[in-house]
PDB file of C-alpha atoms in Angstrom:
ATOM      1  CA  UNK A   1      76.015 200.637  90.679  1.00  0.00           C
ATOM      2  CA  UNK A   2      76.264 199.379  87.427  1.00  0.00           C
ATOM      3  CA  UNK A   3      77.216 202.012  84.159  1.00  0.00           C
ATOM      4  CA  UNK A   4      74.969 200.926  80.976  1.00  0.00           C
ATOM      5  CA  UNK A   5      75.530 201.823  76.880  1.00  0.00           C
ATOM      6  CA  UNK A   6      72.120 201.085  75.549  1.00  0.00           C
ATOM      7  CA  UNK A   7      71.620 201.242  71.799  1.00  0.00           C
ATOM      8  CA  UNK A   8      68.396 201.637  70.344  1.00  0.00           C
ATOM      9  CA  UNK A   9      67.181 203.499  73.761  1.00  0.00           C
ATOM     10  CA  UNK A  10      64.790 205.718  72.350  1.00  0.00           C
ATOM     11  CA  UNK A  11      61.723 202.885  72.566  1.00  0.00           C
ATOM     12  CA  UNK A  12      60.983 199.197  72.851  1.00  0.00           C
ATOM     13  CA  UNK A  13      63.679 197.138  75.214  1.00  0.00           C
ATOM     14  CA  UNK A  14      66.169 199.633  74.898  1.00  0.00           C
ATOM     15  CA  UNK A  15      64.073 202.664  76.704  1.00  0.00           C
ATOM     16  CA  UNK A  16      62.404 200.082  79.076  1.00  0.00           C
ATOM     17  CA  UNK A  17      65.630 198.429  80.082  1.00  0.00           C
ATOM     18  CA  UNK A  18      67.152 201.954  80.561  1.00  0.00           C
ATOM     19  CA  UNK A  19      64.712 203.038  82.711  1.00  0.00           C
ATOM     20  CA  UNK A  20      64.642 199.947  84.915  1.00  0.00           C
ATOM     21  CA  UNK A  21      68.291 200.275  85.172  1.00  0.00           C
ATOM     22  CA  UNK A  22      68.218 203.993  86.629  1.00  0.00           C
ATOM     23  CA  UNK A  23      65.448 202.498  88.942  1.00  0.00           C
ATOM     24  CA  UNK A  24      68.059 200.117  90.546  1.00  0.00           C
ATOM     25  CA  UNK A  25      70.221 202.723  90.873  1.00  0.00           C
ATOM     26  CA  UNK A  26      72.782 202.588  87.694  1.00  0.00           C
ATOM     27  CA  UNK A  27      73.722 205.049  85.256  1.00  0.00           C
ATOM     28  CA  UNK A  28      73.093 205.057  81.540  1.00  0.00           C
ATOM     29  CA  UNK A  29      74.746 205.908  78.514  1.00  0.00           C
ATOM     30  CA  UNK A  30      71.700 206.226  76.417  1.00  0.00           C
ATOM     31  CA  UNK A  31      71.636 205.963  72.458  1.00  0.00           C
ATOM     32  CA  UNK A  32      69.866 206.113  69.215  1.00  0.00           C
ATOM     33  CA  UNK A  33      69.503 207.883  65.733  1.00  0.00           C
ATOM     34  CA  UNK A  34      67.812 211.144  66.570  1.00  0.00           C
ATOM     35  CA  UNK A  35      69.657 212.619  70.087  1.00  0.00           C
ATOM     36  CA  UNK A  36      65.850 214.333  70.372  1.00  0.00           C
ATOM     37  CA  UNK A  37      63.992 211.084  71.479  1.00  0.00           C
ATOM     38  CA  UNK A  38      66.391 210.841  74.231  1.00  0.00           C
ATOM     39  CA  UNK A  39      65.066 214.362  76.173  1.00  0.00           C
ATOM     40  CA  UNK A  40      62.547 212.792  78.032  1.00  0.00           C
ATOM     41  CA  UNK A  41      64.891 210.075  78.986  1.00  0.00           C
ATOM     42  CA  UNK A  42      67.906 212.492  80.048  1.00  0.00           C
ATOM     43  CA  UNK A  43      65.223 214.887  81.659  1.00  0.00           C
ATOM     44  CA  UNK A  44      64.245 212.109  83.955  1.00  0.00           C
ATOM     45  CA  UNK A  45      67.954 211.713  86.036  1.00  0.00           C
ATOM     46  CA  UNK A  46      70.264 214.407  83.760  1.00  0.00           C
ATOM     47  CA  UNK A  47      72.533 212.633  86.526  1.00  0.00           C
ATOM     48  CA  UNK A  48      72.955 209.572  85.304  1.00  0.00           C
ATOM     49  CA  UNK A  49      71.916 209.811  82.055  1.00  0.00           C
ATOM     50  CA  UNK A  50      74.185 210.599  78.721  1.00  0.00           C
ATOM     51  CA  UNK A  51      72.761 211.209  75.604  1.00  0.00           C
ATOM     52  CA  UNK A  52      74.783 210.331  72.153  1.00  0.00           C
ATOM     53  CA  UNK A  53      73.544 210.108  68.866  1.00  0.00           C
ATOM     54  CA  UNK A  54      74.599 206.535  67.572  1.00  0.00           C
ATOM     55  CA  UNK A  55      73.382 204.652  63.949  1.00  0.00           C
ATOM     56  CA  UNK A  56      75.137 201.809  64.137  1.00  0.00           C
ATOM     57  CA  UNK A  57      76.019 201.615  61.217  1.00  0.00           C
ATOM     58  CA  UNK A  58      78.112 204.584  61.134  1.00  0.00           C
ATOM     59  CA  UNK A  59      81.409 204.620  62.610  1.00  0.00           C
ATOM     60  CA  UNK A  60      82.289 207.727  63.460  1.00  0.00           C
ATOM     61  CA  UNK A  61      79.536 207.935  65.365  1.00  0.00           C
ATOM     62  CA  UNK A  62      80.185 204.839  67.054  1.00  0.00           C
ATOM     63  CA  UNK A  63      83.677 205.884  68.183  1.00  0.00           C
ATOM     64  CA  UNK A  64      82.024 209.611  69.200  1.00  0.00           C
ATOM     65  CA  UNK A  65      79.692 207.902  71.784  1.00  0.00           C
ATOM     66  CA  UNK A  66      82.048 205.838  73.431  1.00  0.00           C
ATOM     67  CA  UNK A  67      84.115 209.146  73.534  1.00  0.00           C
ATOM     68  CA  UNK A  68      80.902 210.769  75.146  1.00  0.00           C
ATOM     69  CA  UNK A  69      80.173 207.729  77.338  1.00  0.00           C
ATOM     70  CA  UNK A  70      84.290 207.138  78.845  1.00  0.00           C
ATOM     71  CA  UNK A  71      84.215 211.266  79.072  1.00  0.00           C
ATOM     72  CA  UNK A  72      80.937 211.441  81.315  1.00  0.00           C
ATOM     73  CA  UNK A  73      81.162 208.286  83.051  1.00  0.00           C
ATOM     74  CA  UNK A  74      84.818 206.718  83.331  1.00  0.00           C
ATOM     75  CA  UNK A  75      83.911 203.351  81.224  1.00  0.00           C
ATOM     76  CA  UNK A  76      80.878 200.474  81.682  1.00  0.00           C
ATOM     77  CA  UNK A  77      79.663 197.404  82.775  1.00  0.00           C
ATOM     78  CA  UNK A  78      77.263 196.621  80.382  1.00  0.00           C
ATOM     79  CA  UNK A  79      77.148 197.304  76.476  1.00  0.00           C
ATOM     80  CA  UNK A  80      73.287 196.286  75.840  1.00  0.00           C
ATOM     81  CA  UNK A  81      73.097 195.690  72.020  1.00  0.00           C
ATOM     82  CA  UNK A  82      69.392 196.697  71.047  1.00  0.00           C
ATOM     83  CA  UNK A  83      68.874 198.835  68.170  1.00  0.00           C
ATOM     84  CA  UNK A  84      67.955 196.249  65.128  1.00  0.00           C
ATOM     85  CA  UNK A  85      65.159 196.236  62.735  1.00  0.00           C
ATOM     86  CA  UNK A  86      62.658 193.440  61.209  1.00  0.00           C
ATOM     87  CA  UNK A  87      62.072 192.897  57.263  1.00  0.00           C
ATOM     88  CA  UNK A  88      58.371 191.245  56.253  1.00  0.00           C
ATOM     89  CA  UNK A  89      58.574 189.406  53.191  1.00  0.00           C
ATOM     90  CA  UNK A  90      59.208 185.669  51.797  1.00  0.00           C
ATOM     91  CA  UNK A  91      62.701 185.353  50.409  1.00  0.00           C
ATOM     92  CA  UNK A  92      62.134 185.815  47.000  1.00  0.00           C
ATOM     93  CA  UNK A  93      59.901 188.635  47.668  1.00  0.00           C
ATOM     94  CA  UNK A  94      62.693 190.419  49.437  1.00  0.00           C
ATOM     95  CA  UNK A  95      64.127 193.806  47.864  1.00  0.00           C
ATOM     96  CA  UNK A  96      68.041 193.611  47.953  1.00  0.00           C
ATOM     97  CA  UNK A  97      68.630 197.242  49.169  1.00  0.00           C
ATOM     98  CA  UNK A  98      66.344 196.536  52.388  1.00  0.00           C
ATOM     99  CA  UNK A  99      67.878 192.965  53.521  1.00  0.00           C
ATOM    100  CA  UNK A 100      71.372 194.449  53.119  1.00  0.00           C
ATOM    101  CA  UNK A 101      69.904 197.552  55.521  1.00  0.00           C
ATOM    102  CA  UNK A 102      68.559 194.654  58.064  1.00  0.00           C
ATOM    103  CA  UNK A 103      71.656 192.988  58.073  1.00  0.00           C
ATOM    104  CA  UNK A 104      73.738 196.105  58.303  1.00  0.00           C
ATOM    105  CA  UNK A 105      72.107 197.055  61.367  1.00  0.00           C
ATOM    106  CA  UNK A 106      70.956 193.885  63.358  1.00  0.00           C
ATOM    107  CA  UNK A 107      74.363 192.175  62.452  1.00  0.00           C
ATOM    108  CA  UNK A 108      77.161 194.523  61.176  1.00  0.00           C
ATOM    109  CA  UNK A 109      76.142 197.330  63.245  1.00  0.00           C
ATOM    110  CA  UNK A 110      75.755 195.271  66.333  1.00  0.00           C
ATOM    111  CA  UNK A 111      79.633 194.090  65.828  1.00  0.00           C
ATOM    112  CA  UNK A 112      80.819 197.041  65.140  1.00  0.00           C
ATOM    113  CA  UNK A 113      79.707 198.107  68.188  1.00  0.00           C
ATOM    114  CA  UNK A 114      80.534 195.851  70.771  1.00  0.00           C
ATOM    115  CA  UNK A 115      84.333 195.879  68.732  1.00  0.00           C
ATOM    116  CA  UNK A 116      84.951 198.986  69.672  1.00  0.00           C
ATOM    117  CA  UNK A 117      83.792 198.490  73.185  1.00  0.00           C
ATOM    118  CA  UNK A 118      86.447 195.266  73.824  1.00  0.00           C
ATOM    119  CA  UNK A 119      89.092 196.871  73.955  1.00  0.00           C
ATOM    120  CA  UNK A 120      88.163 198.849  76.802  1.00  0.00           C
ATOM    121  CA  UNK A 121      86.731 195.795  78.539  1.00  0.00           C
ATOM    122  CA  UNK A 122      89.429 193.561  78.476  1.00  0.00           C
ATOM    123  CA  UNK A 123      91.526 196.479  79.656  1.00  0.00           C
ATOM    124  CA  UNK A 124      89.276 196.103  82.600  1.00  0.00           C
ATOM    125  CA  UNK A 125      88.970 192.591  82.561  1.00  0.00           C
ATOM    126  CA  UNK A 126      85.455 192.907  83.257  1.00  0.00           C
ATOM    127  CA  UNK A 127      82.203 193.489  81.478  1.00  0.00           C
ATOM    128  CA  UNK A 128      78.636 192.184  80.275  1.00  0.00           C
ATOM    129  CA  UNK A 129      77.951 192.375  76.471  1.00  0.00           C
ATOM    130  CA  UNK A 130      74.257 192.115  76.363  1.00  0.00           C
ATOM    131  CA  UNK A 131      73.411 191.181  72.480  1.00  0.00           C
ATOM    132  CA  UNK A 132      68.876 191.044  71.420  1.00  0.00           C
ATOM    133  CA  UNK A 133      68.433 188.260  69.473  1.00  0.00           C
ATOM    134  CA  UNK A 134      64.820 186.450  69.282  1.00  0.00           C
ATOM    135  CA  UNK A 135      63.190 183.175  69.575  1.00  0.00           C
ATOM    136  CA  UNK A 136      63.777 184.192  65.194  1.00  0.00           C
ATOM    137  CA  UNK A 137      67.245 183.576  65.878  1.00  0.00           C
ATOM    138  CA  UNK A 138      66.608 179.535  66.919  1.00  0.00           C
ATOM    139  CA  UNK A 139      63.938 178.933  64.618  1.00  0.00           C
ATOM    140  CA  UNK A 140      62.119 180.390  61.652  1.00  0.00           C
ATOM    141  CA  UNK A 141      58.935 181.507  60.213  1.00  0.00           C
ATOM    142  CA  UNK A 142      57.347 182.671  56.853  1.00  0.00           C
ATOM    143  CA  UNK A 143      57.613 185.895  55.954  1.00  0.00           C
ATOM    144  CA  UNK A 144      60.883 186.919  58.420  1.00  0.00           C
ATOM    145  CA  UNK A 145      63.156 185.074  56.616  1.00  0.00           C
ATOM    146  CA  UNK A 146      66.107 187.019  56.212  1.00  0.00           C
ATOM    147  CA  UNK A 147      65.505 188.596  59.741  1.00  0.00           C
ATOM    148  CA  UNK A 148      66.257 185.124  60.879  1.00  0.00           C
ATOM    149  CA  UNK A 149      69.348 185.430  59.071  1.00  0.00           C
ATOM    150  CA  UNK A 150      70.413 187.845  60.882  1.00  0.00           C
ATOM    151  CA  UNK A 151      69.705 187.045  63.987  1.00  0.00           C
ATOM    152  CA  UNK A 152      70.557 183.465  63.343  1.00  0.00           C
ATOM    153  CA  UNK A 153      74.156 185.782  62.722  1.00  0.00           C
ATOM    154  CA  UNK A 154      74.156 187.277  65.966  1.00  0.00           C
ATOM    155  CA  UNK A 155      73.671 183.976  67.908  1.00  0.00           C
ATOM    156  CA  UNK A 156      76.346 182.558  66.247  1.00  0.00           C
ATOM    157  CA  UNK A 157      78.590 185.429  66.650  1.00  0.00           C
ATOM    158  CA  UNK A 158      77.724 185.668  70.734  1.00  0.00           C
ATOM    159  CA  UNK A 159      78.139 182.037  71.411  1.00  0.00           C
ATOM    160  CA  UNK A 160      81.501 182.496  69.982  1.00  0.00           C
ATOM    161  CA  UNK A 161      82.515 185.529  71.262  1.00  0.00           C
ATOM    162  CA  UNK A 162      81.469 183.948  75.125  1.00  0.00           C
ATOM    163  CA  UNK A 163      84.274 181.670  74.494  1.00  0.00           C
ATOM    164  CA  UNK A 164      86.713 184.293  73.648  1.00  0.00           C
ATOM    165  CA  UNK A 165      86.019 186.676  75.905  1.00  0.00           C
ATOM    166  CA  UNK A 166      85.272 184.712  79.671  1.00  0.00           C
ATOM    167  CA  UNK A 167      88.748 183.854  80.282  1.00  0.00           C
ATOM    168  CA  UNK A 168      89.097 188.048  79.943  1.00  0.00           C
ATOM    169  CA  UNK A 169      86.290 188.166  82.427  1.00  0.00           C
ATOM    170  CA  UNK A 170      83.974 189.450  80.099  1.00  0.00           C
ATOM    171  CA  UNK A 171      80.618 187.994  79.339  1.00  0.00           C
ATOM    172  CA  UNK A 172      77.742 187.320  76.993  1.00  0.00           C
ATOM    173  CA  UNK A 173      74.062 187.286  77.516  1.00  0.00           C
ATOM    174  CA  UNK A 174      72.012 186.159  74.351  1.00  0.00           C
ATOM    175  CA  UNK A 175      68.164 187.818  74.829  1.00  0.00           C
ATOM    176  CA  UNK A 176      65.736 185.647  72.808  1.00  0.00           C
ATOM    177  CA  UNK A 177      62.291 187.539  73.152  1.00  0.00           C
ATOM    178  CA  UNK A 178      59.130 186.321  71.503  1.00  0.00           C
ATOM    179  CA  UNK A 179      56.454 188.610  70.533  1.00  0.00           C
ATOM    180  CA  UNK A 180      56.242 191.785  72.533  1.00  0.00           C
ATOM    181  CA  UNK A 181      54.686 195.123  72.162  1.00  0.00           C
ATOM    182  CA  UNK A 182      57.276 196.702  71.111  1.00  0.00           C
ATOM    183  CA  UNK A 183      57.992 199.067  67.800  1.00  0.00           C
ATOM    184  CA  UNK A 184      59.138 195.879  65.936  1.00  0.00           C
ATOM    185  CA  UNK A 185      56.397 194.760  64.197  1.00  0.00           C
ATOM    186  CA  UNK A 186      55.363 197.986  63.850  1.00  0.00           C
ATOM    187  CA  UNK A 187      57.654 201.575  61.978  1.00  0.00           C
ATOM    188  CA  UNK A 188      60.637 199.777  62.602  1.00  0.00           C
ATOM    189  CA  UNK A 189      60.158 197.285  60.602  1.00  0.00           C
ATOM    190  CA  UNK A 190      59.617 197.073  56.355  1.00  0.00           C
ATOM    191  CA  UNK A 191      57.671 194.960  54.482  1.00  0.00           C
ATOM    192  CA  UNK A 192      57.104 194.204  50.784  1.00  0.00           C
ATOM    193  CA  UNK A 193      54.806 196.611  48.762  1.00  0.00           C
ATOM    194  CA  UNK A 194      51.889 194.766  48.029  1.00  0.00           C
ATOM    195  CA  UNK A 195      52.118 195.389  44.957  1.00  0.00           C
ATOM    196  CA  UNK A 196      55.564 192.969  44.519  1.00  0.00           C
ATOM    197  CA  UNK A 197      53.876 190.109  47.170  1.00  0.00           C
ATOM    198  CA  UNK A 198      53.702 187.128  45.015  1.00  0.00           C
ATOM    199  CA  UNK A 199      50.540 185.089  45.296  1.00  0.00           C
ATOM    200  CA  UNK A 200      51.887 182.091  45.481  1.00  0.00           C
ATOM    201  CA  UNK A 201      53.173 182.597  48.737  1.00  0.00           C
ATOM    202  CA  UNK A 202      50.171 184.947  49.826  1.00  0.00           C
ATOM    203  CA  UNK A 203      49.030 181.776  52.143  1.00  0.00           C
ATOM    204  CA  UNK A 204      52.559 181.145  53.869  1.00  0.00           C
ATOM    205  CA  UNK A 205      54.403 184.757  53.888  1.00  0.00           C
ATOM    206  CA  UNK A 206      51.554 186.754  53.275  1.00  0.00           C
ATOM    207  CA  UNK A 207      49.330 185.093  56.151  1.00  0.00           C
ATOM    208  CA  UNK A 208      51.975 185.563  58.727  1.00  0.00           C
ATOM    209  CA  UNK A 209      53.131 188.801  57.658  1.00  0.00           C
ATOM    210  CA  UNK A 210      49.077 189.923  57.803  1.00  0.00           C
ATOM    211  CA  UNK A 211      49.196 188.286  61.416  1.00  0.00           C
ATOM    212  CA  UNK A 212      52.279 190.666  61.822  1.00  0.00           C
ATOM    213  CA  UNK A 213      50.984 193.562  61.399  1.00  0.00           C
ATOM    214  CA  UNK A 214      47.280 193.063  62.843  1.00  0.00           C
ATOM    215  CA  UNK A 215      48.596 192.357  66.101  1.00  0.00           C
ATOM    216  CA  UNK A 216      50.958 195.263  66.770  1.00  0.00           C
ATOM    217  CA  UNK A 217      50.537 196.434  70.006  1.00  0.00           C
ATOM    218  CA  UNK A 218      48.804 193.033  71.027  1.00  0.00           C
ATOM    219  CA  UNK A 219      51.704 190.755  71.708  1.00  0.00           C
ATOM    220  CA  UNK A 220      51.687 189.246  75.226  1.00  0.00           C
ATOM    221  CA  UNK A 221      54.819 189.959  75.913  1.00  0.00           C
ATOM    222  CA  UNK A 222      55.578 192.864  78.686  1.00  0.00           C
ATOM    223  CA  UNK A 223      58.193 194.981  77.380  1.00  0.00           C
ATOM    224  CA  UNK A 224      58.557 196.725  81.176  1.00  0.00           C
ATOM    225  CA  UNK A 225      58.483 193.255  82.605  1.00  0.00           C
ATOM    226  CA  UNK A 226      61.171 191.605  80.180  1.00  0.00           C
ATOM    227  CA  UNK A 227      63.411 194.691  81.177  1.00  0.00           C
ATOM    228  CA  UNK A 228      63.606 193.639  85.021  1.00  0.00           C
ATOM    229  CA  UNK A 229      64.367 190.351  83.917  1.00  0.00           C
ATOM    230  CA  UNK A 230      66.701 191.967  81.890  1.00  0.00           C
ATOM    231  CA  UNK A 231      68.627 193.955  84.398  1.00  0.00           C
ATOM    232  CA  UNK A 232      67.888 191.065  86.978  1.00  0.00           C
ATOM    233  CA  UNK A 233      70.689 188.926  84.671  1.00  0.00           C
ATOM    234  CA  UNK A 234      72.756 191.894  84.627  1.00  0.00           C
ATOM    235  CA  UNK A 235      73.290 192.549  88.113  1.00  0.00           C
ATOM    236  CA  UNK A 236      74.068 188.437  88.889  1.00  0.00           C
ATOM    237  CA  UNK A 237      77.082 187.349  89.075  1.00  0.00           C
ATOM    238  CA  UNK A 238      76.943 184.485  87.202  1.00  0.00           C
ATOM    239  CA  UNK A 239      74.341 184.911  84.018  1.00  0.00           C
ATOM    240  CA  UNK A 240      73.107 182.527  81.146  1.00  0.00           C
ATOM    241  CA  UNK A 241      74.513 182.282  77.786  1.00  0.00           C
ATOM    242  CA  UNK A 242      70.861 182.661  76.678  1.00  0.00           C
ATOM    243  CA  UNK A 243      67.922 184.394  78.195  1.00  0.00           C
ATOM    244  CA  UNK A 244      64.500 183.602  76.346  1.00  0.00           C
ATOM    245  CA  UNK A 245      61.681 185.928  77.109  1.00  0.00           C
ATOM    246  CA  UNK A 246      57.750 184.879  77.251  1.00  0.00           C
ATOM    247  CA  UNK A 247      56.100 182.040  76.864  1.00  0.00           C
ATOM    248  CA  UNK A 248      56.549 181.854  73.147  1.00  0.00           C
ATOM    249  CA  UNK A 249      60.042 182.249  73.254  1.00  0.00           C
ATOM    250  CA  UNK A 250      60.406 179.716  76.227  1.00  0.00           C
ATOM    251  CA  UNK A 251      58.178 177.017  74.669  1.00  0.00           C
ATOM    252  CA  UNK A 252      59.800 177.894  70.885  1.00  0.00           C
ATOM    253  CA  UNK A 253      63.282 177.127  72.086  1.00  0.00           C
ATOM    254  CA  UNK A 254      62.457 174.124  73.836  1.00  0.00           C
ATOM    255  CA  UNK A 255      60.101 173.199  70.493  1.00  0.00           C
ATOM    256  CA  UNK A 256      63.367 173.694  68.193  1.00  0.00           C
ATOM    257  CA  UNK A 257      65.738 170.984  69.978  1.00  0.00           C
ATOM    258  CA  UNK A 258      62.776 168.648  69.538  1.00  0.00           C
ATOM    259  CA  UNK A 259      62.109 169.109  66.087  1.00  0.00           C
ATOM    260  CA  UNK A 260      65.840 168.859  65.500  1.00  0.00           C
ATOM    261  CA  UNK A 261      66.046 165.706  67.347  1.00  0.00           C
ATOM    262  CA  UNK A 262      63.117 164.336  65.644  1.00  0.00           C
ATOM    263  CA  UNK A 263      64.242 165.125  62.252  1.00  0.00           C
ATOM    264  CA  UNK A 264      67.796 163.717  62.331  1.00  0.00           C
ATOM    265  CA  UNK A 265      67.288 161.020  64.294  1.00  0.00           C
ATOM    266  CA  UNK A 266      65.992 158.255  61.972  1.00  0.00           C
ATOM    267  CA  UNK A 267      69.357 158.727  60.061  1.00  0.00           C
ATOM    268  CA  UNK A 268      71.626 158.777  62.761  1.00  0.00           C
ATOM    269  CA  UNK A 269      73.551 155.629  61.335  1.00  0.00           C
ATOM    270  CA  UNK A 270      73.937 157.113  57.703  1.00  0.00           C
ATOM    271  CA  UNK A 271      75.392 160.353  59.357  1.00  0.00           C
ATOM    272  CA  UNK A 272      77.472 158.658  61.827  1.00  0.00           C
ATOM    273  CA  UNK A 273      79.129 156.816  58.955  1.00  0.00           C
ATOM    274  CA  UNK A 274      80.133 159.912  56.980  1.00  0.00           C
ATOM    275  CA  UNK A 275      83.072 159.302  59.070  1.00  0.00           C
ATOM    276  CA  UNK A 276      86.064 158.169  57.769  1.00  0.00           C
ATOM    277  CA  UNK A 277      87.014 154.364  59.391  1.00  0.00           C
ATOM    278  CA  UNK A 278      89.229 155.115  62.215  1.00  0.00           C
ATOM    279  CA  UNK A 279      91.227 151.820  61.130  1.00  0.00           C
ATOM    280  CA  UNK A 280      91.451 152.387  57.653  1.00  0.00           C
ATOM    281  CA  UNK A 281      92.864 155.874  58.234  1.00  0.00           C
ATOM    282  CA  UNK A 282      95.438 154.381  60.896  1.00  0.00           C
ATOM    283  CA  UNK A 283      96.724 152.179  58.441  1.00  0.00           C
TER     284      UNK A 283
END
């Protein structure tokens, strides 16, 4: 039996994975802003399921669910980093006040987070640090720009913190979903008044971030199936670095170390021979 902290539980991966988690037996720590869209969840096994309000971005309230979570359940297994919010708008579009909100949340608040957790885990010398990126976080798209940033932040930030943390017997799962129907696309996510969208970029940003919206709740990806993928990785002894979800995000990882080949190849020589020479150094 594994013991989960889930932030963001209240919908989307974090709710699904939660409740395909206390399927397979384990226990959950569940978390979000309002404690109230976690009754349903608690109601369902008020065994193995704690409730704690959590906004990541505060943290006192970061330190008060981990006090909640070690008091009702000993320590975990798993710290599943979900809670995170997208941002629709080209770059120059994009109001200050809500990209430094994004980035507070999918990338701050996501640190701070798993920060406080290590300590316990390497006492432990054992743990699974679950972090949601997207197939945004290997490649980007018009109209999401700065929500690439961020989660171009958190891959960075995992792959490094794998290599850190494995000799402690801790380790890192990177989640790179494509489009699924969850809340993402949809009130957790903000999007440029229309009255500030620029017309010049109404047929890059503006088309995509129309596509956006129109299709919330259509996305072919299965939230409930992604989450017993999810907890599939989670229970195996020896998981990936990174976990792509759907077709989309399959295909657009694959598509990114193509394009990347295909771009930098034709100067390989020029930036091969940035280098300084090896002899002229050694002399």
């Amino acid at each position: 039996m594994k013991t989960w902290f889930i932030t963001g539980a209240s919908r989307g991966f974090g709710r699904e994975v939660a409740l395909e988690a206390l399927r397979r037996g384990d226990r959950v720590v569940a978390t979000a802003r309002s404690l109230n869209a976690l009754d349903d969840l608690v109601a369902s096994d008020p065994e193995r399921v704690a409730a704690a309000q959590l906004d990541v971005t505060k943290p006192d309230e970061i330190a008060r669910s981990i006090e909640i979570a070690r008091d009702r359940f000993g320590s975990i297994n798993i710290l599943f980093n979900n809670a995170g919010i997208g941002h629709f708008a080209a770059i120059e579009e994009s109001d200050d006040a809500h990209v430094r909100r994004l980035m507070e949340i999918n990338v701050f608040g996501l640190a701070a987070v798993t920060k406080a957790w290590l300590p316990h885990l390497r006492e432990q010398r054992s743990g699974l640090i679950i972090n949601t990126s997207s197939i945004g976080g290997i490649r980007s798209f018009p109209a999401v720009g700065w929500y690439n940033a961020s989660k171009f932040a958190v891959e960075g930030l995992s792959e490094a913190l794998a290599q850190e943390t494995e000799p402690l017997g801790i380790k890192v799962v990177i989640v790179e979903p494509g489009p699924f129907a969850t809340d993402w696309a949809g009130n957790s996510a903000a999007e440029v008044p229309d009255a500030d969208a620029i017309a010049d970029y109404d047929q890059t940003a503006g088309k995509q971030r129309r596509t956006f919206r129109e299709n919330v709740g259509q996305e072919p990806g299965d939230p409930a199936k992604a989450a017993r993928v999810i907890v599939d990785v989670a229970h195996d002894d020896h998981p990936p670095l990174r976990l792509p979800l759907g077709n989309f995000g399959y295909d657009g990882l694959l598509e990114k170390f193509d394009m990347v080949r295909k771009d930098v190849a034709p100067r390989e020589a020029a930036s091969r021979g940035a280098d300084r020479d090896r002899r002229a150094s050694d002399a």
